[in-house]
Amino acid sequence: MGGVGKTQLAADYAHTAWGNGGLDVLVWVTATSRPSVVASYAQAGVELCGADPKDPDRAARAFLAWLTPKAGQTPCRWLIVLDDIADPGDLNATSEDPDSRHSLWPPASPHGRTLATTRRRDAALTRNARPPIKVGLFTPDEAATYLTTSLAAHSRNEPADYLATLARDLGRLPLALSQATAYIIDAAIPVDCVPCPHDEGECPSYRALLADRVTALVDLAPDVLPDEQGVALAAAWSLSIERADRLRPVGLARPMLQLAALLDANGIPQDVLTGEAARGHLAAHRIATSPCPAEEPALVSRQDTVRALRALDRLSLIAHTSDTPHKTVRVHQLIQRATRDTLTPDQRVHHARTAADALRAAWPETEHDSTLAQVLRANTDALTRHAEDALWYPDAHAVLFRAGESLGRSGQVADAVSHALYLAETARQRLGPDHPDALIARNNLAYWRGEAGDPAGAADAFADLLSDRTRILGWSHPHTLDTVVNLSHWQARAGHTRSAGLSFFAFYGVCLDKLGPEHPRTRSALSHLATWLDESGNLAGAADMFAELVEICLRTVGPDDLETLSARKNLARVRGEAGDTAGAVGAFAELLTDCLRTLGLGHPETFQARDGLARWRGKAGDAVGAADAFADLLADHTRIMGPDHPVTFSIRNNLAYWRGEAGDAVGAADALAELLTDCLRVLGAGHSFTLAVFGNLCSWHWAAGKGAEAIATCAAFFEDCRRALGPEHRHTLTARHDLDHYRGLAGAD
């Protein structure tokens, strides 16, 4: 790419070769166009061959012919440097253009060498030549050394950590480091923010200016460029962009780069840049190549979007590779910055919304691939940094909520809470407290607080939200009804079972009366009520309601619908809990067959069916079979959903339990100890699942004959519960009871 120092490397090579006395002729050619190459060759032809300066084309051909000595002629040792080849076609011979009938490539010769520098990656450049030398960025150490040495030459001694951070901000691009150093010295400003001696606050610094979206990159160039450089950083890639726009498919490179400039420099999935939203953007913003453009923009095919990426790659404006499938496109951060600086405010808003549309469309509803989900979240974060205002105008873009949901579903519950808090605060400030998106943000914040281990706080937040949604949206609005369900759920999780039951019964009664028994909302209310009855210990009532729900679903949505399969799963589970273990095994076996047929191996409902079948096989007396089934399930779920997925953790917990039940108490305790370490890392100490694993580990330590480990683990479990949930919470009381129990068994006070 432009700015890595190709010309400096070529110049150093040429100076060294000349200084060593190994050359008779050295010709430096600025190869940005065919006329420029011809002019340089012609000058050499005049000086070396006595050619006529009035006929540059003939003089150039005379020089190229002179490079191959005739018989009996003493050969000349030569080096020709073709610097910055903009288009390899400029040097090729063509029959169409009379001025281009002759090749301008120097001949292959044992007496001479041609060194070419270019931003192009065309295959034609490597034909009949040595493999290209790819010039990359400085390493972190090289960048830090360059900055330290350059600043020290002007008596500037900046802290090493400041310089390392500046090098990272500039992407370790040599041209950027050089011009930044010159600007810092000329403007007499610090590298990073330092306290002002006579003012409150901080002195302006280069890093602060670089991070300021209002300050354009062109404004950070020194008045006089260092090292005889001919172009400022912001303009370093303008010629490449113009060239890329002329490559087929013509006019698509620039709008593609403008879209990529708003996303993550470290990697963008190709599907984001080739989906429907991106294709519409390219069609609407295609660079006109004729004086009379068509009234309606032509549709852009997916193939042409890929070809646009290849055009940008050929000019080294992006890196387009298939080595990392989810990070197919990479763009240097300063190319992104220079590209964003060219956008008008309206373009920035429009392009950012388009990029957000593209991300949301590429985001699978069920995240089977945790790596892809992580990359999509990183791209959403980058888009928010580059154009946050656009994502809140005219309302909150859906990709903001999807990123938060993805965090939570991947097990990063604490981060999901932080993200939800940011959305709730930003929505309130930008959109107003009664805006629908502000209410959605509050809903998500309450939910993830509950998942993070604060069910009472979640219930209180949903109670406040229910009051506001009823006032703003009305009682019958779907969002209001959803809030009733969430309130009841978290009341039950917080131990307020009576309040939860009254809410569930009231909710179901309203739906049944207003919507009828077969309405989706009524079916959902019936499912929630049945679940509450199950959790309250009324297994017979829960089984009757789930059986009724299965019949309604079969009648309304059919046997293969996801809702029907989920209702069958709950019915099988409740019947097993009521004592019919054999019936539960049979029901889960039939359910698994249907899930595999309709949903496939990787669907969450299929995983849940396998989990249920394994669990009830164990409860029916086959602990070894249950452990083997959970081991197979763990391997598949880890492969498809990732090792840190919450369900993966649950499967590991179940596998450890059934290994213990099968007679391997030590193995169960060891597996749970490893699981606990991962839970603390991903979920945090206060998460309900982490606390459950603590309790299970205590039990299996004791069963394995490790009484001291059981007491120590249970004591830590109790302290974490008391700190995270309060002294009266049911987890805390259970932990205290277990600690006293184990101490009593051990004869301790």
XYZ file of C-alpha atoms in Angstrom:
749
model
C 0.000 0.000 0.000
C 1.008 3.598 -0.342
C 3.145 4.880 2.500
C 5.033 1.732 3.520
C 8.344 3.013 2.108
C 8.725 1.126 -1.183
C 10.474 4.057 -2.843
C 12.872 4.491 0.085
C 13.779 0.795 -0.028
C 14.376 0.962 -3.782
C 16.466 4.111 -3.390
C 18.550 2.506 -0.652
C 19.112 -0.540 -2.860
C 20.106 1.639 -5.816
C 22.477 3.829 -3.771
C 24.110 0.741 -2.255
C 24.556 -0.951 -5.639
C 26.074 2.228 -7.112
C 28.290 2.842 -4.125
C 29.668 -0.696 -4.263
C 30.920 -0.079 -7.788
C 28.801 -2.839 -9.258
C 27.007 -0.656 -11.831
C 27.928 1.271 -14.970
C 24.478 2.754 -15.562
C 21.694 3.542 -13.115
C 18.355 4.840 -14.424
C 15.577 5.924 -12.051
C 12.126 6.037 -13.685
C 8.969 7.459 -12.123
C 6.571 4.959 -13.675
C 3.192 6.519 -12.846
C 2.242 6.742 -16.568
C 3.481 5.610 -19.974
C 4.565 9.148 -21.021
C 6.602 9.434 -17.825
C 8.404 6.152 -18.551
C 9.022 7.145 -22.181
C 10.441 10.502 -21.097
C 12.914 8.863 -18.690
C 14.011 6.291 -21.256
C 14.343 8.998 -23.905
C 16.641 11.036 -21.656
C 18.836 7.957 -21.177
C 18.759 7.334 -24.936
C 19.948 10.872 -25.610
C 22.752 10.745 -23.036
C 23.964 7.190 -23.676
C 23.152 6.563 -27.316
C 23.176 10.033 -28.861
C 19.509 9.696 -29.854
C 17.515 12.594 -31.232
C 15.819 14.426 -28.332
C 13.063 15.613 -30.696
C 11.721 12.065 -31.065
C 11.225 10.733 -27.490
C 9.627 7.452 -28.583
C 12.508 6.566 -30.909
C 15.057 7.665 -28.284
C 13.378 5.415 -25.696
C 13.486 2.405 -28.044
C 17.152 3.125 -28.776
C 17.937 3.014 -25.067
C 16.113 -0.290 -24.539
C 17.936 -1.804 -27.522
C 21.273 -0.552 -26.165
C 20.692 -2.547 -22.968
C 21.245 -5.770 -24.947
C 24.836 -5.584 -26.318
C 25.556 -6.712 -29.858
C 28.106 -9.385 -30.640
C 31.587 -8.233 -29.792
C 30.367 -5.275 -27.780
C 31.452 -4.961 -24.136
C 28.368 -5.496 -21.942
C 27.261 -2.742 -19.612
C 26.228 -3.426 -16.021
C 22.927 -1.651 -15.445
C 20.090 -1.199 -12.991
C 16.734 0.311 -13.938
C 14.326 1.240 -11.132
C 10.680 1.528 -12.241
C 9.235 3.326 -9.241
C 5.504 3.310 -8.452
C 4.053 1.512 -11.459
C 0.458 2.711 -11.497
C -0.765 0.449 -14.281
C 1.209 -2.502 -15.700
C -0.606 -1.912 -18.982
C 1.398 1.304 -19.364
C 4.520 -0.783 -20.013
C 2.956 -3.476 -22.173
C 2.897 -3.444 -25.970
C -0.523 -3.205 -27.609
C -1.604 -3.316 -31.235
C -4.529 -0.953 -30.683
C -2.661 2.232 -29.749
C 0.073 3.405 -32.168
C 1.878 5.057 -29.251
C 1.915 1.801 -27.274
C 3.061 -0.706 -29.898
C 6.377 -1.290 -28.151
C 6.947 -2.847 -24.747
C 8.638 -0.596 -22.224
C 9.814 -3.456 -20.019
C 13.624 -3.631 -19.938
C 14.980 -6.797 -21.523
C 15.981 -9.857 -19.535
C 19.754 -9.810 -19.405
C 22.542 -11.433 -17.399
C 24.210 -8.014 -17.250
C 21.352 -5.977 -15.858
C 18.534 -5.947 -13.371
C 15.148 -4.239 -13.205
C 13.665 -3.283 -9.842
C 9.975 -2.293 -9.854
C 7.886 -0.847 -7.040
C 4.110 -0.755 -7.197
C 0.917 -0.839 -5.208
C -0.551 -3.237 -7.771
C -0.978 -6.946 -7.153
C -1.831 -7.958 -10.746
C -0.710 -11.407 -11.783
C 0.806 -9.884 -14.957
C 3.472 -8.160 -12.858
C 4.968 -11.443 -11.674
C 5.116 -13.156 -15.075
C 8.691 -14.037 -16.052
C 9.936 -12.289 -12.912
C 11.121 -13.194 -9.479
C 8.433 -13.562 -6.800
C 7.394 -10.136 -5.520
C 8.707 -8.817 -2.224
C 5.709 -7.729 -0.188
C 6.565 -4.620 1.820
C 4.553 -4.428 5.006
C 4.224 -2.081 7.949
C 6.829 -1.455 10.614
C 6.866 -3.926 13.460
C 5.950 -2.449 16.866
C 9.644 -2.295 17.815
C 10.636 -0.682 14.507
C 7.897 1.920 14.821
C 8.841 2.760 18.412
C 12.532 2.988 17.487
C 11.772 5.283 14.562
C 9.670 7.648 16.679
C 12.184 7.659 19.541
C 15.150 8.375 17.255
C 13.385 11.018 15.155
C 12.088 12.955 18.149
C 15.347 12.632 20.095
C 17.163 14.290 17.170
C 15.148 17.412 18.055
C 15.664 17.050 21.817
C 12.219 15.554 22.331
C 12.217 12.650 24.755
C 8.692 11.283 25.067
C 7.710 8.365 27.347
C 7.987 4.986 25.652
C 4.366 4.087 26.324
C 3.224 7.331 24.645
C 5.215 6.481 21.530
C 4.006 2.879 21.442
C 0.409 4.090 21.615
C 0.995 6.701 18.896
C 2.543 4.051 16.656
C -0.541 1.911 17.141
C -2.859 4.858 16.420
C -1.017 5.432 13.134
C -1.120 1.767 12.219
C 2.729 1.615 12.162
C 2.682 3.109 8.647
C 6.133 4.615 7.914
C 4.813 7.620 5.959
C 2.347 8.421 8.734
C 5.020 8.129 11.440
C 7.342 10.407 9.484
C 4.792 13.146 8.880
C 3.374 12.879 12.397
C 6.875 13.354 13.834
C 7.429 16.437 11.658
C 4.066 17.892 12.706
C 4.751 17.294 16.408
C 8.134 19.012 16.150
C 6.937 21.919 13.991
C 3.832 22.567 16.118
C 5.724 22.029 19.397
C 2.905 19.899 20.818
C 3.080 16.816 23.036
C 2.533 13.333 21.699
C -0.102 12.579 24.317
C -2.160 14.658 26.738
C -0.304 16.106 29.700
C -1.523 18.505 32.424
C -1.114 22.156 31.500
C 1.040 24.074 34.000
C -1.082 27.263 33.927
C -4.519 25.966 33.049
C -7.012 23.411 34.188
C -7.409 20.445 31.866
C -4.902 19.245 29.312
C -2.732 20.673 26.577
C -3.732 19.679 23.033
C -1.764 16.679 21.798
C -1.215 14.946 18.504
C -3.088 11.849 19.655
C -6.061 13.960 20.742
C -6.133 15.720 17.357
C -5.835 12.395 15.566
C -8.767 10.975 17.529
C -10.901 14.060 16.897
C -13.374 13.317 14.105
C -13.718 17.044 13.416
C -10.001 17.376 12.609
C -9.338 16.158 9.071
C -6.248 14.070 8.362
C -5.052 16.708 5.876
C -4.855 19.229 8.743
C -2.322 17.053 10.553
C 0.301 17.230 7.807
C 3.372 19.431 8.415
C 3.735 22.583 6.305
C 6.964 21.200 4.829
C 7.019 17.462 4.192
C 10.057 15.612 5.597
C 12.518 13.318 3.785
C 11.847 14.890 0.363
C 8.363 13.346 0.386
C 6.136 14.537 -2.415
C 2.658 13.897 -1.057
C 0.853 14.448 2.237
C -0.562 11.461 4.064
C -4.206 12.242 3.282
C -3.505 12.284 -0.465
C -1.241 9.229 -0.504
C -3.925 6.928 -1.859
C -5.941 9.271 -4.107
C -4.273 8.084 -7.321
C -4.831 4.447 -6.345
C -8.527 5.071 -5.740
C -8.876 6.759 -9.130
C -7.126 3.825 -10.791
C -9.297 1.302 -8.957
C -12.436 3.095 -10.137
C -11.314 2.599 -13.734
C -10.883 -1.137 -13.289
C -13.817 -3.394 -14.061
C -16.498 -3.201 -12.749
C -15.987 0.485 -13.465
C -17.007 3.013 -10.813
C -17.590 0.636 -7.880
C -14.253 0.760 -6.049
C -14.708 4.131 -4.342
C -18.233 3.511 -2.962
C -17.084 0.075 -1.776
C -14.110 1.622 0.019
C -16.361 4.271 1.572
C -18.500 1.501 3.069
C -15.503 -0.492 4.317
C -14.006 2.673 5.842
C -16.775 2.698 8.454
C -16.234 -0.881 9.629
C -13.515 -2.770 11.497
C -10.049 -2.290 10.005
C -8.977 -5.664 11.412
C -11.473 -7.699 9.422
C -14.847 -7.460 7.693
C -16.859 -10.536 6.605
C -17.300 -10.600 2.847
C -21.043 -11.235 3.204
C -21.419 -7.809 4.820
C -19.942 -6.087 1.760
C -21.667 -8.236 -0.850
C -25.194 -8.431 0.604
C -28.292 -6.667 -0.641
C -27.697 -3.483 1.365
C -24.146 -3.121 0.029
C -25.234 -3.817 -3.558
C -27.908 -1.149 -3.316
C -25.313 1.282 -1.985
C -22.937 0.538 -4.875
C -25.705 0.968 -7.440
C -26.759 4.314 -5.981
C -23.232 5.711 -5.625
C -21.472 4.242 -8.640
C -18.915 6.717 -9.959
C -20.188 8.041 -13.303
C -17.838 7.255 -16.191
C -19.831 8.818 -19.003
C -21.131 12.383 -19.469
C -24.707 11.105 -19.714
C -25.327 8.678 -16.853
C -28.441 6.527 -16.865
C -31.471 7.892 -15.029
C -31.894 4.697 -13.016
C -28.787 3.129 -11.420
C -28.022 -0.310 -12.780
C -28.323 -3.212 -10.379
C -25.040 -4.530 -9.030
C -24.621 -8.296 -8.866
C -22.914 -10.116 -6.024
C -20.202 -11.107 -8.494
C -19.518 -7.448 -9.293
C -19.238 -6.571 -5.605
C -16.547 -9.225 -5.242
C -14.814 -7.855 -8.347
C -14.909 -4.380 -6.787
C -13.134 -5.810 -3.738
C -10.585 -7.432 -6.023
C -9.997 -4.086 -7.762
C -9.264 -2.430 -4.416
C -6.994 -5.334 -3.499
C -5.073 -5.012 -6.792
C -4.270 -1.402 -5.870
C -3.334 -2.393 -2.286
C -6.109 -0.242 -0.837
C -7.491 -3.270 0.984
C -6.361 -6.806 1.653
C -8.905 -9.268 0.274
C -8.045 -12.830 1.227
C -9.836 -16.060 2.009
C -7.361 -17.204 4.679
C -9.671 -16.041 7.473
C -13.259 -16.535 6.249
C -14.850 -14.083 8.686
C -12.172 -11.413 8.165
C -11.971 -11.531 4.399
C -11.461 -7.774 4.001
C -8.904 -5.715 5.912
C -8.261 -1.990 5.478
C -5.498 0.063 7.032
C -6.967 2.442 9.578
C -5.428 5.529 7.968
C -6.843 4.654 4.550
C -10.171 4.371 6.347
C -9.615 7.733 8.037
C -8.631 9.487 4.796
C -11.680 7.995 3.074
C -14.067 9.073 5.835
C -12.631 12.590 5.703
C -13.913 12.915 2.123
C -17.526 12.203 3.117
C -20.011 15.022 3.563
C -22.126 14.938 6.761
C -25.103 13.610 4.780
C -22.947 10.932 3.137
C -21.545 9.839 6.484
C -25.052 9.380 7.890
C -26.325 7.542 4.824
C -23.270 5.312 4.467
C -23.275 4.487 8.188
C -26.934 3.452 8.132
C -26.197 1.338 5.061
C -23.255 -0.322 6.809
C -25.504 -1.005 9.816
C -28.153 -2.519 7.519
C -25.477 -4.713 5.948
C -24.228 -5.915 9.335
C -27.716 -6.702 10.603
C -28.607 -8.617 7.433
C -25.430 -10.709 7.693
C -26.065 -11.545 11.372
C -27.595 -15.033 11.716
C -30.593 -15.245 14.033
C -29.089 -18.340 15.631
C -25.379 -17.890 16.272
C -23.832 -21.241 15.446
C -20.402 -19.683 14.860
C -19.030 -17.797 17.866
C -16.095 -16.437 15.830
C -18.431 -14.867 13.272
C -20.521 -13.352 16.058
C -17.402 -11.849 17.645
C -16.325 -10.323 14.297
C -19.790 -8.860 13.713
C -19.753 -7.314 17.196
C -16.299 -5.836 16.517
C -17.576 -4.305 13.283
C -20.584 -2.861 15.098
C -18.267 -1.335 17.697
C -16.102 0.192 14.947
C -19.143 1.596 13.157
C -20.346 3.123 16.425
C -16.964 4.771 16.995
C -16.848 6.200 13.484
C -20.451 7.362 13.119
C -22.375 7.022 16.372
C -24.728 9.925 15.597
C -25.942 8.228 12.430
C -26.945 5.085 14.331
C -29.358 7.140 16.454
C -30.983 9.112 13.648
C -33.923 8.996 13.128
C -34.048 6.189 15.698
C -31.821 3.552 17.228
C -30.614 1.146 14.563
C -31.490 -2.503 15.155
C -27.838 -3.575 14.905
C -27.144 -1.847 18.253
C -29.661 -4.078 20.013
C -28.488 -7.165 18.101
C -24.906 -6.637 19.270
C -26.022 -6.514 22.898
C -28.125 -9.643 22.526
C -25.170 -11.411 20.917
C -22.942 -10.521 23.855
C -25.392 -11.984 26.333
C -26.175 -15.110 24.323
C -22.459 -15.819 23.995
C -22.150 -15.873 27.789
C -20.592 -12.427 28.263
C -23.396 -11.345 30.562
C -21.474 -8.600 32.380
C -20.564 -7.015 29.040
C -24.184 -7.369 27.925
C -25.263 -5.395 31.011
C -22.718 -2.657 30.240
C -23.856 -2.491 26.616
C -27.526 -2.383 27.616
C -26.802 0.398 30.107
C -25.092 2.412 27.359
C -28.084 1.917 25.046
C -30.591 2.847 27.748
C -28.758 6.032 28.743
C -28.067 7.075 25.143
C -31.648 6.390 24.037
C -33.029 8.443 26.924
C -30.757 11.371 26.100
C -31.097 11.299 22.309
C -34.656 10.074 21.779
C -36.461 10.920 25.004
C -37.620 8.637 27.839
C -40.945 7.698 26.177
C -39.536 6.767 22.764
C -40.199 3.096 21.854
C -36.465 2.441 21.448
C -35.773 3.894 24.889
C -38.321 1.465 26.345
C -36.758 -1.452 24.447
C -33.350 -0.484 25.814
C -34.735 -0.465 29.359
C -36.307 -3.879 28.742
C -32.961 -5.325 27.640
C -31.102 -3.761 30.554
C -33.547 -5.255 33.059
C -33.311 -8.694 31.451
C -29.505 -8.861 31.413
C -29.319 -7.588 34.983
C -31.407 -10.570 35.955
C -29.218 -12.937 33.951
C -26.148 -11.421 35.627
C -27.415 -12.516 39.045
C -29.792 -9.770 40.206
C -33.307 -11.206 39.763
C -34.815 -8.848 42.354
C -33.370 -5.822 40.567
C -34.662 -7.181 37.262
C -38.163 -7.609 38.722
C -38.156 -4.040 40.064
C -36.978 -2.682 36.706
C -39.679 -4.591 34.819
C -42.319 -3.301 37.260
C -41.262 0.288 36.486
C -41.172 -0.485 32.769
C -44.656 -2.047 32.887
C -46.064 1.135 34.375
C -44.529 3.265 31.614
C -45.442 0.914 28.780
C -49.027 0.715 29.970
C -49.198 4.511 30.076
C -47.556 5.016 26.669
C -48.579 1.956 24.641
C -51.700 0.669 26.390
C -52.384 -2.623 28.146
C -53.002 -4.682 25.006
C -49.829 -3.695 23.147
C -47.511 -6.705 22.520
C -44.583 -4.970 24.251
C -46.710 -4.333 27.330
C -47.799 -7.967 27.457
C -44.193 -9.098 27.049
C -43.289 -6.926 30.016
C -45.930 -8.701 32.133
C -44.306 -12.025 31.254
C -40.820 -10.772 32.069
C -41.994 -9.243 35.345
C -43.604 -12.506 36.399
C -40.555 -14.529 35.370
C -38.103 -12.449 37.394
C -40.456 -12.249 40.364
C -40.400 -16.030 40.414
C -36.595 -16.115 40.010
C -36.306 -13.679 42.925
C -38.392 -15.943 45.145
C -41.634 -13.940 44.966
C -43.654 -16.910 43.755
C -47.074 -15.639 44.847
C -46.689 -12.324 43.017
C -45.387 -14.135 39.947
C -48.329 -16.550 39.963
C -50.905 -13.771 40.212
C -49.240 -11.954 37.305
C -49.151 -15.087 35.125
C -52.792 -15.968 35.816
C -53.895 -12.381 35.128
C -51.880 -12.286 31.915
C -53.327 -15.572 30.645
C -56.855 -14.539 31.585
C -56.620 -11.268 29.651
C -55.194 -13.004 26.552
C -57.810 -15.767 26.668
C -60.640 -13.263 27.022
C -59.443 -10.700 24.460
C -57.650 -12.873 21.872
C -59.019 -16.403 22.152
C -57.256 -19.681 22.986
C -55.476 -20.124 19.633
C -53.906 -16.670 19.336
C -50.052 -16.728 19.463
C -50.052 -14.399 22.439
C -52.474 -16.652 24.336
C -50.410 -19.727 23.507
C -47.324 -17.931 24.854
C -49.203 -16.980 28.029
C -50.305 -20.578 28.515
C -46.690 -21.764 28.130
C -45.446 -19.269 30.701
C -48.202 -20.183 33.151
C -47.438 -23.883 32.782
C -43.746 -23.201 33.386
C -44.580 -21.278 36.536
C -46.745 -24.138 37.814
C -43.839 -26.509 37.140
C -41.379 -24.304 39.044
C -43.891 -23.951 41.890
C -44.132 -27.723 42.312
C -47.575 -28.272 40.745
C -46.357 -30.869 38.274
C -49.796 -32.318 37.528
C -51.200 -28.891 36.678
C -48.136 -28.040 34.569
C -48.423 -31.347 32.660
C -52.107 -30.744 31.915
C -51.409 -27.242 30.607
C -48.467 -28.340 28.433
C -50.594 -31.186 27.033
C -53.318 -28.657 26.196
C -50.702 -26.411 24.571
C -49.398 -29.277 22.422
C -52.912 -29.987 21.160
C -53.512 -26.311 20.335
C -50.147 -26.037 18.529
C -50.784 -29.194 16.496
C -54.117 -27.729 15.452
C -52.912 -24.203 14.666
C -49.270 -24.308 13.497
C -48.697 -27.990 12.713
C -46.453 -30.777 14.047
C -43.160 -29.494 12.618
C -43.392 -25.923 13.884
C -40.753 -24.829 16.401
C -43.456 -23.859 18.908
C -44.973 -27.350 18.762
C -41.595 -29.022 19.225
C -40.827 -26.769 22.209
C -44.199 -27.568 23.821
C -43.563 -31.300 23.361
C -40.150 -30.896 25.013
C -41.665 -29.188 28.059
C -44.430 -31.789 28.328
C -41.901 -34.637 28.235
C -39.766 -32.943 30.897
C -42.666 -32.279 33.279
C -43.975 -35.831 32.970
C -40.525 -37.102 33.818
C -40.355 -34.815 36.837
C -43.734 -36.197 37.906
C -42.222 -39.711 38.046
C -42.720 -41.156 34.551
C -39.012 -41.461 33.658
C -39.555 -44.181 31.056
C -42.223 -42.071 29.385
C -39.852 -39.093 29.375
C -37.110 -41.146 27.688
C -39.530 -42.326 25.004
C -40.960 -38.851 24.439
C -37.505 -37.250 24.129
C -36.370 -39.992 21.742
C -39.341 -39.304 19.447
C -38.799 -35.553 19.774
C -35.116 -35.872 18.830
C -36.012 -37.794 15.677
C -38.413 -35.053 14.617
C -35.954 -32.244 15.482
C -33.197 -33.852 13.435
C -35.601 -34.237 10.511
C -37.011 -30.709 10.593
C -34.292 -28.543 12.172
C -30.989 -30.351 11.670
C -28.156 -31.282 14.013
C -26.997 -27.747 14.851
C -30.308 -26.173 15.906
C -30.645 -25.219 19.604
C -33.942 -27.135 19.896
C -32.171 -30.276 18.645
C -29.440 -29.794 21.233
C -32.102 -29.416 23.928
C -33.802 -32.620 22.808
C -30.483 -34.473 23.027
C -29.880 -32.935 26.449
C -33.305 -34.071 27.672
C -32.882 -37.591 26.314
C -29.460 -37.960 27.969
C -30.734 -36.557 31.277
C -33.750 -38.863 31.498
C -31.721 -41.892 30.458
C -29.604 -41.207 33.513
C -32.638 -40.692 35.761
C -34.030 -43.979 34.456
C -30.945 -45.747 35.813
C -28.452 -45.633 32.925
C -25.813 -43.257 34.346
C -23.067 -44.573 32.055
C -25.245 -44.114 28.970
C -26.148 -40.594 30.122
C -22.480 -39.685 30.573
C -21.606 -41.045 27.111
C -24.512 -39.124 25.541
C -23.476 -35.894 27.242
C -19.872 -36.405 26.089
C -21.051 -36.704 22.467
C -23.347 -33.718 22.918
C -20.492 -31.643 24.377
C -18.236 -32.381 21.412
C -20.901 -31.313 18.891
C -22.009 -28.232 20.797
C -18.434 -27.026 21.348
C -17.654 -27.492 17.658
C -20.745 -25.622 16.463
C -21.408 -23.023 19.169
C -17.978 -22.574 20.748
C -16.361 -23.452 24.103
C -17.604 -20.376 25.999
C -21.268 -20.604 25.029
C -23.587 -20.780 28.080
C -25.192 -24.010 26.878
C -21.730 -25.546 26.457
C -21.125 -24.751 30.122
C -24.453 -26.366 31.051
C -23.577 -29.527 29.127
C -20.196 -29.695 30.864
C -21.967 -29.413 34.214
C -24.350 -32.240 33.313
C -21.533 -34.421 31.989
C -19.625 -34.021 35.252
C -22.727 -34.944 37.263
C -23.427 -38.148 35.355
C -19.772 -39.169 35.419
C -19.989 -38.865 39.172
C -23.241 -40.847 39.255
C -21.538 -43.500 37.104
C -18.888 -43.928 39.831
C -16.171 -41.412 38.939
C -16.553 -38.866 41.752
C -12.955 -37.646 41.400
C -13.393 -37.071 37.672
C -16.626 -35.200 38.330
C -14.947 -32.909 40.866
C -11.982 -32.241 38.551
C -14.286 -31.441 35.640
C -16.357 -29.080 37.765
C -13.220 -27.324 39.045
C -12.191 -26.632 35.435
C -15.724 -25.504 34.612
C -15.764 -23.161 37.596
C -12.586 -21.449 36.369
C -14.207 -20.830 32.984
C -17.461 -19.621 34.559
C -15.608 -17.103 36.689
C -13.743 -15.887 33.592
C -16.783 -15.581 31.314
C -19.848 -15.140 33.558
C -18.438 -13.653 36.756
C -18.710 -14.681 40.389
C -22.271 -13.419 40.900
C -23.895 -15.258 37.997
C -26.481 -17.820 39.047
C -24.891 -20.584 36.976
C -21.462 -19.895 38.477
C -22.997 -20.191 41.922
C -24.668 -23.465 40.966
C -21.335 -24.892 39.788
C -19.811 -23.846 43.129
C -22.462 -25.889 44.920
C -22.025 -28.919 42.666
C -18.271 -28.822 43.117
C -18.698 -28.894 46.902
C -20.922 -31.978 46.637
C -18.545 -33.932 44.428
C -15.476 -32.960 46.438
C -17.197 -34.522 49.427
C -18.318 -37.564 47.470
C -14.722 -38.024 46.272
C -13.489 -38.048 49.880
C -12.000 -34.536 49.708
C -13.677 -33.070 52.773
C -11.265 -30.155 53.215
C -11.704 -29.103 49.563
C -15.487 -29.370 49.939
C -15.534 -27.110 53.000
C -13.157 -24.552 51.417
C -15.160 -24.452 48.185
C -18.459 -24.175 50.045
C -17.119 -21.357 52.192
C -16.054 -19.437 49.091
C -19.444 -20.174 47.524
C -21.226 -18.787 50.587
C -19.142 -15.589 50.639
C -19.740 -14.964 46.929
C -23.484 -15.459 47.361
C -23.647 -13.152 50.343
C -21.671 -10.463 48.540
C -23.453 -10.738 45.181
C -27.021 -11.581 46.233
C -27.398 -10.494 49.827
C -27.576 -12.447 53.116
C -31.254 -13.432 52.764
C -31.210 -14.686 49.178
C -32.131 -18.328 48.697
C -28.718 -19.105 47.120
C -26.994 -17.535 50.116
C -29.144 -19.419 52.621
C -28.601 -22.699 50.765
C -24.843 -22.068 50.689
C -24.848 -21.380 54.441
C -26.827 -24.558 55.086
C -24.422 -26.615 52.951
C -21.375 -25.106 54.662
C -22.782 -25.946 58.100
C -23.683 -29.414 56.827
C -20.181 -30.216 55.574
C -18.548 -28.740 58.641
C -20.830 -30.874 60.775
C -19.967 -33.998 58.820
C -16.288 -33.193 59.260
C -16.729 -32.609 62.985
C -15.753 -28.949 62.675
C -17.197 -26.158 64.813
